[in-house]
Coordinates of C-alpha atoms and ligand atoms in Angstrom, one line a residue:
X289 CA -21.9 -14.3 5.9
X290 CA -19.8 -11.6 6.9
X291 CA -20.0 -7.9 6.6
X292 CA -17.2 -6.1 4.7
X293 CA -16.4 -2.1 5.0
X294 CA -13.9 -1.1 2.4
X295 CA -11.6 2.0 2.9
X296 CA -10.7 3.3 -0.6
X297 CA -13.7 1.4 -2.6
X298 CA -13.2 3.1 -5.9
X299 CA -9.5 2.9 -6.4
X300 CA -7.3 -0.4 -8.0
X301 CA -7.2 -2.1 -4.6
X302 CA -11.4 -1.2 -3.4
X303 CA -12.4 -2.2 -7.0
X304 CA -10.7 -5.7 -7.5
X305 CA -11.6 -6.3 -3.8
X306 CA -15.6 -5.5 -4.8
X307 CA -15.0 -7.8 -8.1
X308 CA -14.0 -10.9 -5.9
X309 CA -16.5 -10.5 -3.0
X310 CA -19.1 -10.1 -5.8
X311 CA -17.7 -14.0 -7.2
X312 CA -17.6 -15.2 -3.9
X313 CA -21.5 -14.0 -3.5
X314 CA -22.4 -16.3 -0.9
X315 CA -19.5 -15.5 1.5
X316 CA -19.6 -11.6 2.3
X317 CA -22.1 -8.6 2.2
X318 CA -20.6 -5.0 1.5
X319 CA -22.2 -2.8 4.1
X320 CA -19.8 0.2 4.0
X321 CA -17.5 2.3 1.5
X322 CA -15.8 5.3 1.6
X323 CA -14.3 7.0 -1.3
X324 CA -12.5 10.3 -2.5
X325 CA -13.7 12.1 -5.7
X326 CA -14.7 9.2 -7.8
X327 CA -18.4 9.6 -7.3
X328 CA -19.5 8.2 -10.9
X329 CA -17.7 4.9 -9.8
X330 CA -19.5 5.4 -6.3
X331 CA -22.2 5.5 -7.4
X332 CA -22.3 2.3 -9.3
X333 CA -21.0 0.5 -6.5
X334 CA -23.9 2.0 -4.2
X335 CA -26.6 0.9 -6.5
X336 CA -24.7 -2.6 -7.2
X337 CA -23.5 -3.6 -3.4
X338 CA -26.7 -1.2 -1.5
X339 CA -24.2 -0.7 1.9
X340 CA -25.7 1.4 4.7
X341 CA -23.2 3.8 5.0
X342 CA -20.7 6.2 2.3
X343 CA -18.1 8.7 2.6
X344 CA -16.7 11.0 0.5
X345 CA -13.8 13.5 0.3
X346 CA -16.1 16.3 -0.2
X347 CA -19.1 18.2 1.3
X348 CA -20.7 19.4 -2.0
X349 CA -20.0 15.6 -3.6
X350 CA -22.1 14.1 -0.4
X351 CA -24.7 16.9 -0.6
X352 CA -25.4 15.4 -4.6
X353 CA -25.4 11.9 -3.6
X354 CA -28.1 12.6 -0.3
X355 CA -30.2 14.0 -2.8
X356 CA -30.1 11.1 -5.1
X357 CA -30.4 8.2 -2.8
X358 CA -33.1 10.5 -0.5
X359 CA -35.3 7.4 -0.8
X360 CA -32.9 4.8 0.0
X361 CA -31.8 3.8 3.3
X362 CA -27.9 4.8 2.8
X363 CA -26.5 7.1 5.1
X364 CA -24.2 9.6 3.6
X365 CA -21.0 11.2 4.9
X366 CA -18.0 12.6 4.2
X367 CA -14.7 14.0 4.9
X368 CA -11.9 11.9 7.0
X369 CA -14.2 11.8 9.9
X370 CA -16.5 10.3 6.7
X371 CA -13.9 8.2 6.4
X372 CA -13.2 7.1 10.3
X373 CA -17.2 6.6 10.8
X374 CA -17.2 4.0 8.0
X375 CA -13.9 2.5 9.4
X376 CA -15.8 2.2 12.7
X377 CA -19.0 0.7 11.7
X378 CA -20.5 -1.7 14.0
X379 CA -21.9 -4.1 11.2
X380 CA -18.4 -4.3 10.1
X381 CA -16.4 -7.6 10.9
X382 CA -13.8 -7.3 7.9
X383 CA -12.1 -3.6 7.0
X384 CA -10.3 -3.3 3.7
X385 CA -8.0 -0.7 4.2
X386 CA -7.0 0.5 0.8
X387 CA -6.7 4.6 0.4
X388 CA -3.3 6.0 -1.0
X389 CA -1.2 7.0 1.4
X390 CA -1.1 9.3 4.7
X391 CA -4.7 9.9 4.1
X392 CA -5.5 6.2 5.1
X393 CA -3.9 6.6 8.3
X394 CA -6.6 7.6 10.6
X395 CA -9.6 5.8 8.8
X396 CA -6.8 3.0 9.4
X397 CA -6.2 3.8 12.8
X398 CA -10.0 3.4 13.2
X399 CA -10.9 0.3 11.7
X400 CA -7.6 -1.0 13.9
X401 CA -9.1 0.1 17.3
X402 CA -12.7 -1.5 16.5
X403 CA -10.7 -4.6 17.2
X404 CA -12.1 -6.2 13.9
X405 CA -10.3 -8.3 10.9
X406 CA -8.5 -5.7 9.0
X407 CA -7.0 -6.7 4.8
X408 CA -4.4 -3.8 5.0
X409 CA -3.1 -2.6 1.6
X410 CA -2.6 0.8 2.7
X411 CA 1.1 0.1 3.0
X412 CA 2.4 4.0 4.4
X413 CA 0.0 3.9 7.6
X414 CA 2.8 0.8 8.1
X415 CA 5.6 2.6 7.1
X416 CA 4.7 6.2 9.6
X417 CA 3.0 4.2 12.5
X418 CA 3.8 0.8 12.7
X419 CA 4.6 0.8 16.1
X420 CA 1.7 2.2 17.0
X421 CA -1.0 0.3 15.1
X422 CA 1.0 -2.9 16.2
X423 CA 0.6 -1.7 20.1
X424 CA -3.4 -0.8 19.0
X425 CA -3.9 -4.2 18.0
X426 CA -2.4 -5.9 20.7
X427 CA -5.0 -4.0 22.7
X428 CA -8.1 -3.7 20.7
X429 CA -7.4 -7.9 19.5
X430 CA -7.5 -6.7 15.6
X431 CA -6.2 -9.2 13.4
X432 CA -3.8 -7.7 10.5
X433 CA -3.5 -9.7 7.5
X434 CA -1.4 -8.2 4.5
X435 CA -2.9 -7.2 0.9
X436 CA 0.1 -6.4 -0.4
X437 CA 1.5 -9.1 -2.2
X438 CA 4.7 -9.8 -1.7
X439 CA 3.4 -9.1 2.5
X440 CA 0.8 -11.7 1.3
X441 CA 3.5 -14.6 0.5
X442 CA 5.3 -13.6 3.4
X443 CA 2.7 -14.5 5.7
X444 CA 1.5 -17.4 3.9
X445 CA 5.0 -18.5 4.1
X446 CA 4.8 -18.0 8.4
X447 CA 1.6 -19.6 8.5
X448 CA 2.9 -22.5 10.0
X449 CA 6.3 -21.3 11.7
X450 CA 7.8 -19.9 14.9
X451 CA 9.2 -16.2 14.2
X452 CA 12.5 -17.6 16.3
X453 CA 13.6 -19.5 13.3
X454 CA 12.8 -17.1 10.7
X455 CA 16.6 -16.2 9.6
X456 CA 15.6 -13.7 6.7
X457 CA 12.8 -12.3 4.6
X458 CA 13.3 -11.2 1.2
X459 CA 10.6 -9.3 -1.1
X460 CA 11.1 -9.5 -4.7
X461 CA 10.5 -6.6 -7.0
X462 CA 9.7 -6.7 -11.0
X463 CA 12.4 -3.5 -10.8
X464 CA 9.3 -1.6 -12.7
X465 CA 9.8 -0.5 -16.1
X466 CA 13.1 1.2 -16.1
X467 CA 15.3 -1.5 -14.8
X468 CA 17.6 -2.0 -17.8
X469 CA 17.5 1.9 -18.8
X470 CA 21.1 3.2 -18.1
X471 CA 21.3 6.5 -15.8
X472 CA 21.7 9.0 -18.7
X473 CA 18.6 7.2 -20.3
X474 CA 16.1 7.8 -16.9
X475 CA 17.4 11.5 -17.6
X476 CA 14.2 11.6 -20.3
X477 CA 11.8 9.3 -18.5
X478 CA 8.4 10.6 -19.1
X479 CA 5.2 10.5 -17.1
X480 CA 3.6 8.3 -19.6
X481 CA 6.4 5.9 -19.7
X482 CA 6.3 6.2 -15.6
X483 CA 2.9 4.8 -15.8
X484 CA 3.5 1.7 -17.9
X485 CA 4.0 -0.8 -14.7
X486 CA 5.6 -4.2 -16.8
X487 CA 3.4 -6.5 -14.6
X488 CA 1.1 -5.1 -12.1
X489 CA -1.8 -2.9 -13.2
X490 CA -2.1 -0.5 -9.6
X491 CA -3.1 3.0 -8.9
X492 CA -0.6 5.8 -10.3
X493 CA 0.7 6.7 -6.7
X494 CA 2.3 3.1 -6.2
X495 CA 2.9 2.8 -10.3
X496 CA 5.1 5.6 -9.9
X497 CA 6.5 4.1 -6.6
X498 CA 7.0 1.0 -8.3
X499 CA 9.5 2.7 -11.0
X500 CA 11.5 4.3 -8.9
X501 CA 11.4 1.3 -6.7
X502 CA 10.8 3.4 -3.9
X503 CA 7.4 1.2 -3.6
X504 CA 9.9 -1.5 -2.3
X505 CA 11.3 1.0 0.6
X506 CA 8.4 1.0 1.6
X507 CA 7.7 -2.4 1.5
X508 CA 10.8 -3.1 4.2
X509 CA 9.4 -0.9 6.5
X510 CA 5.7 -2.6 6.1
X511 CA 7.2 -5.7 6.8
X512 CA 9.6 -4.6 9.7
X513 CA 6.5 -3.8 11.3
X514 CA 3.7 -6.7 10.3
X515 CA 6.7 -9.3 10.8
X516 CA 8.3 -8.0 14.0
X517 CA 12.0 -8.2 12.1
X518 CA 14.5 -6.5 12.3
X519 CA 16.1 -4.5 9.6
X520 CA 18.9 -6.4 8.7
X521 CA 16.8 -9.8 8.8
X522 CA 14.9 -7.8 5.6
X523 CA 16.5 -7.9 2.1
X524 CA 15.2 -7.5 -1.8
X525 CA 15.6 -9.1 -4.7
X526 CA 14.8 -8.0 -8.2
X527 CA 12.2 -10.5 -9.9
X528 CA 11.6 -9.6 -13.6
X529 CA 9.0 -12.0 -14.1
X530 CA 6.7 -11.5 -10.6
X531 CA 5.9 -14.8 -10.2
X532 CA 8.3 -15.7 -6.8
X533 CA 6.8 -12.5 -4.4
X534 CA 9.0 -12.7 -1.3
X535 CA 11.5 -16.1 0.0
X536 CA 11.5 -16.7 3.6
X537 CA 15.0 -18.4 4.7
X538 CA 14.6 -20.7 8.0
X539 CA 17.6 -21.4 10.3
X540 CA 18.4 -24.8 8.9
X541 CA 18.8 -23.6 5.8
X542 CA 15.4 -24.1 4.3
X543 CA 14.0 -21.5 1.8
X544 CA 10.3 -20.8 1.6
X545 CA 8.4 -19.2 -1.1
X546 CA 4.9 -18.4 -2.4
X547 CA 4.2 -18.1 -6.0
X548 CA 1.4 -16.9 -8.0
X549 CA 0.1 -15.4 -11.0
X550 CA 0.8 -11.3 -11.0
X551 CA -2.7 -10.2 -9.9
X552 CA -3.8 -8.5 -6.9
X553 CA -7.0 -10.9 -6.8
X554 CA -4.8 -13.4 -4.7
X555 CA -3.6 -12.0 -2.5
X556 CA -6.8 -9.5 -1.8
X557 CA -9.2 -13.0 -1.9
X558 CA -6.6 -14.8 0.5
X559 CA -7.3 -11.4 3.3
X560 CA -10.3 -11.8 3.1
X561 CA -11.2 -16.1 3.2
X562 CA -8.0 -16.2 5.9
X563 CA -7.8 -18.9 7.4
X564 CA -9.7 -20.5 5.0
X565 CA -9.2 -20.7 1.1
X566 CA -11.9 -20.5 -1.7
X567 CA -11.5 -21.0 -5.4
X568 CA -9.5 -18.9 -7.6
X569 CA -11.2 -17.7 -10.8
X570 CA -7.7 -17.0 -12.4
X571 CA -5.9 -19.9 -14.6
X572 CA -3.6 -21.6 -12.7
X573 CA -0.1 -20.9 -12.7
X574 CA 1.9 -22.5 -15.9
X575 CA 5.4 -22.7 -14.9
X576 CA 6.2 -24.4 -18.2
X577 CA 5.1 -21.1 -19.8
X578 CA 7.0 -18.9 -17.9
X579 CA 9.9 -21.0 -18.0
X580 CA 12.7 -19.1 -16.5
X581 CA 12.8 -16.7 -13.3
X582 CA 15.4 -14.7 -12.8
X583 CA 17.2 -13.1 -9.8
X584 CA 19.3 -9.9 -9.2
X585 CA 20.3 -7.3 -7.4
X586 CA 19.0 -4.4 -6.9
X587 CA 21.4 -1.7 -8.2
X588 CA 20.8 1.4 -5.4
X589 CA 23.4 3.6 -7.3
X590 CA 20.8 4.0 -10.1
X591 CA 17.3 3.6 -7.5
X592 CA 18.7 5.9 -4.8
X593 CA 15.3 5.6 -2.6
X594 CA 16.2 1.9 -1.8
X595 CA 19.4 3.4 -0.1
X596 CA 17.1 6.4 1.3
X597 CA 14.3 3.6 2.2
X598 CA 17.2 1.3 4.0
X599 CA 18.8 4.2 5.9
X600 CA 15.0 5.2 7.0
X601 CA 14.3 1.5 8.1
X602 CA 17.4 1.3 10.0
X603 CA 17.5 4.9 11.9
X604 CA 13.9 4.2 12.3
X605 CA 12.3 7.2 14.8
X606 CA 11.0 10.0 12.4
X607 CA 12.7 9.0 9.5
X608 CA 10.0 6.6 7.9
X609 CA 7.7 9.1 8.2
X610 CA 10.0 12.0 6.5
X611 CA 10.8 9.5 3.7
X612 CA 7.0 8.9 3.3
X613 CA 5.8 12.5 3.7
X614 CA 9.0 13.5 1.0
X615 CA 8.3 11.2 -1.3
X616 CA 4.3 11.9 -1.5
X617 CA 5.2 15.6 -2.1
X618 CA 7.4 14.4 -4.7
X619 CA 5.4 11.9 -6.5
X620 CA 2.5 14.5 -6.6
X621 CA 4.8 17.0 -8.1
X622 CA 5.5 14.7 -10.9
X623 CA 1.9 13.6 -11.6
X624 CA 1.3 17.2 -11.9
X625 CA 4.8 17.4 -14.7
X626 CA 6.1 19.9 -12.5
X627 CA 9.6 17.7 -12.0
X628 CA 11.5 15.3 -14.0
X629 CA 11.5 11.3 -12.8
X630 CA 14.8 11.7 -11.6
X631 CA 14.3 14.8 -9.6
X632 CA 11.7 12.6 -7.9
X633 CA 14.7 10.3 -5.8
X634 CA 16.9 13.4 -6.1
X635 CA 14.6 15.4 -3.9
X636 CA 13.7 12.6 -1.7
X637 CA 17.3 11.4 -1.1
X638 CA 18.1 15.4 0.5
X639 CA 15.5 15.6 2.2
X640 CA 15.9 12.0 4.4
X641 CA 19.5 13.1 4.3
X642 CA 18.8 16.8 6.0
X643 CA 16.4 15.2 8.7
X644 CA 16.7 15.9 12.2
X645 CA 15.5 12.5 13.8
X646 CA 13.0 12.8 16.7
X647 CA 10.5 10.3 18.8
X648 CA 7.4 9.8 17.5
X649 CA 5.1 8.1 20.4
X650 CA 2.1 9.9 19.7
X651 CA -0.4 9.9 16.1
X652 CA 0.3 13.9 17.2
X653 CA 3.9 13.3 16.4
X654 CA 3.5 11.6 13.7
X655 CA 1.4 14.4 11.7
X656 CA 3.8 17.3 13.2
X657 CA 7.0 15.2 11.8
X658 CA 4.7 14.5 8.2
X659 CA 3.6 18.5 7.8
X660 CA 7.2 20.1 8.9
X661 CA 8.7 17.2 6.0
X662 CA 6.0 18.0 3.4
X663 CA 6.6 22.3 4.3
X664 CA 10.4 21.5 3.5
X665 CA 10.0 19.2 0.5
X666 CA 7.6 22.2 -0.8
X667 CA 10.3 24.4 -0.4
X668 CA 12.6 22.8 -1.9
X669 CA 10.6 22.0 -4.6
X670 CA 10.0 25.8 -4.9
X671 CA 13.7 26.6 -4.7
X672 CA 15.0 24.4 -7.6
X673 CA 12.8 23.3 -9.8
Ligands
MG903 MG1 3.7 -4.9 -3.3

């Protein structure tokens, strides 16, 4: 049996992971968990999956929940260093790393350094520190296998390959919701609509992310980093139906590809039985149903952020991290209805555009490059809108 920590239990990712590891019963114990606000869902979990340790975001939330479980043998914490102590767990030999976001970075960072199996769906630690979780793991001899999904099929796809014959790696995106909506028409895009993913059902963060297809920027960057590629050995492809989540192409010409049905379930259950593989509980994919699956091009005219992703990918330095740290700002701002869907790629595009590339060696560097981006996004927010 093996003892499982998850980072981010109560969001999309830390719920559907706690759904499969309850299935696979036998398999896995849950021993830590460390959440933000949610403490009604928390507490379920607690009472369903009894782990020894919990974090929360806040004091006053941990304060409520020591009084309640004063009897049981849980240990209560909270805060990001909530967050790193539960990443750092001894009992823990499998870390789900699943908060939105910057905030998973040093609870990421953690679990990394512990040297254990790590699922990782928090894709933006990737995208602002790849190099330096890589170099971490090389040291501490964590093994990184991909949530996401389309990361998921890549891998799947290298299972058996030498990286010197990989020629290019392509992830497929649905295009989100908006994909046939003419520019004029994504004038009037409301939050509501923003929301409605097609085919994935995901936290509002990557939702959002996901119809602006800046989710897939980010992707390229995730995989530049958990793949070794370079950028122009990356490419996308939009994928209407999300069946086909990425193509691998070989030197002699061969194509690979891993399919599935669109749920998060896979690719989660695959982390976390790697190297082995367990039954599914979803029906098996009916290509007879689906029929047809289509290809195209992304249009980056209309989804600026793929441009704004590609340019971040390819100058690489600070600019991942001011496209993440922009585009977070942004997002929030239009969760909150503050700006329109479109100002959400116009704001992002200026502000990669404006940046002043630097080194980033150091997690130090990192967080000075994210706070002076987020200071300027806020001000320009401020300024215009
Ligand atoms: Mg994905």
């Amino acid at each position: 049996m093996e003892n499982i920590a998850i980072l981010g239990s109560t969001g999309s990712i830390g719920r559907n992971s706690l759904e499969i590891i309850d299935k696979l019963g036998h398999m896995f114990r849950v021993v830590a968990l460390a959440a933000g606000r949610n403490t009604r869902i928390l507490e379920t979990q607690i009472e369903k999956f009894r782990p020894k340790i919990v974090s929360l975001e806040r004091k006053e939330d941990a304060e409520g929940l020591r009084q309640k479980y004063e009897h049981e043998s849980v240990r209560i914490t909270f805060s990001q260093e909530g967050a790193e102590e539960v990443a750092r767990f001894e009992e823990n030999d499998i870390i789900i790393s699943a908060i939105t976001g910057i905030n998973g970075l040093r609870p990421t960072l953690a679990a990394v350094d512990s040297g254990k199996k790590i699922a990782l769906a928090n894709k933006e630690s990737m995208v602002v520190a790849g190099s330096l979780i890589q170099n971490m793991a090389h040291e501490s001899g964590a093994q990184i296998i991909p949530v996401d999904s389309e990361h998921s099929g890549v891998f799947q796809c290298l299972a058996k390959e030498r990286m010197e014959n990989v020629k290019k790696v392509i992830l497929t995106a649905s295009g989100g919701p908006f994909f046939w909506k003419s520019r004029r028409e994504m004038e009037n895009i409301t939050l509501e609509e923003a929301l409605q993913h097609p085919r994935w059902k995901m936290g509002k963060k990557v939702t959002v992310d996901s119809s602006t297809l800046m989710n897939k920027g980010l992707e390229l960057i995730e995989a530049r980093w958990l793949f070794s590629l370079e950028p122009r050995q990356l490419g996308i492809l939009i994928h209407p139906q999300s069946i086909v989540h990425s193509l691998v192409e070989m030197c002699d010409g061969s194509v690979l590809a891993q399919l599935s049905p669109t749920d998060m379930k896979i690719p989660i259950q695959y982390a976390l039985t790697y190297p082995s593989r367990e039954n599914s509980l979803l029906p098996s994919l009916d290509l007879s149903q689906v029929k047809t699956l289509d290809f195209f091009e992304a249009d980056v005219d209309k989804f600026s952020l793929i441009k704004a992703a590609r340019l971040a990918l390819e100058e690489g330095g600070s600019f991942p991290i001011a496209l993440n740290a922009a585009n977070e700002v942004a997002v929030s701002a239009f969760l909150e209805r503050r700006i329109k869907f479109i100002n959400i790629s116009e704001v992002v595009m200026e502000i990669v555009e404006r940046h002043q590339k630097r080194e980033v060696l150091s997690l130090e560097e990192i967080f000075d490059a994210d706070r002076d981006t987020r200071l300027m996004t806020q001000n320009l927010l401020k300024e215009r809108y």
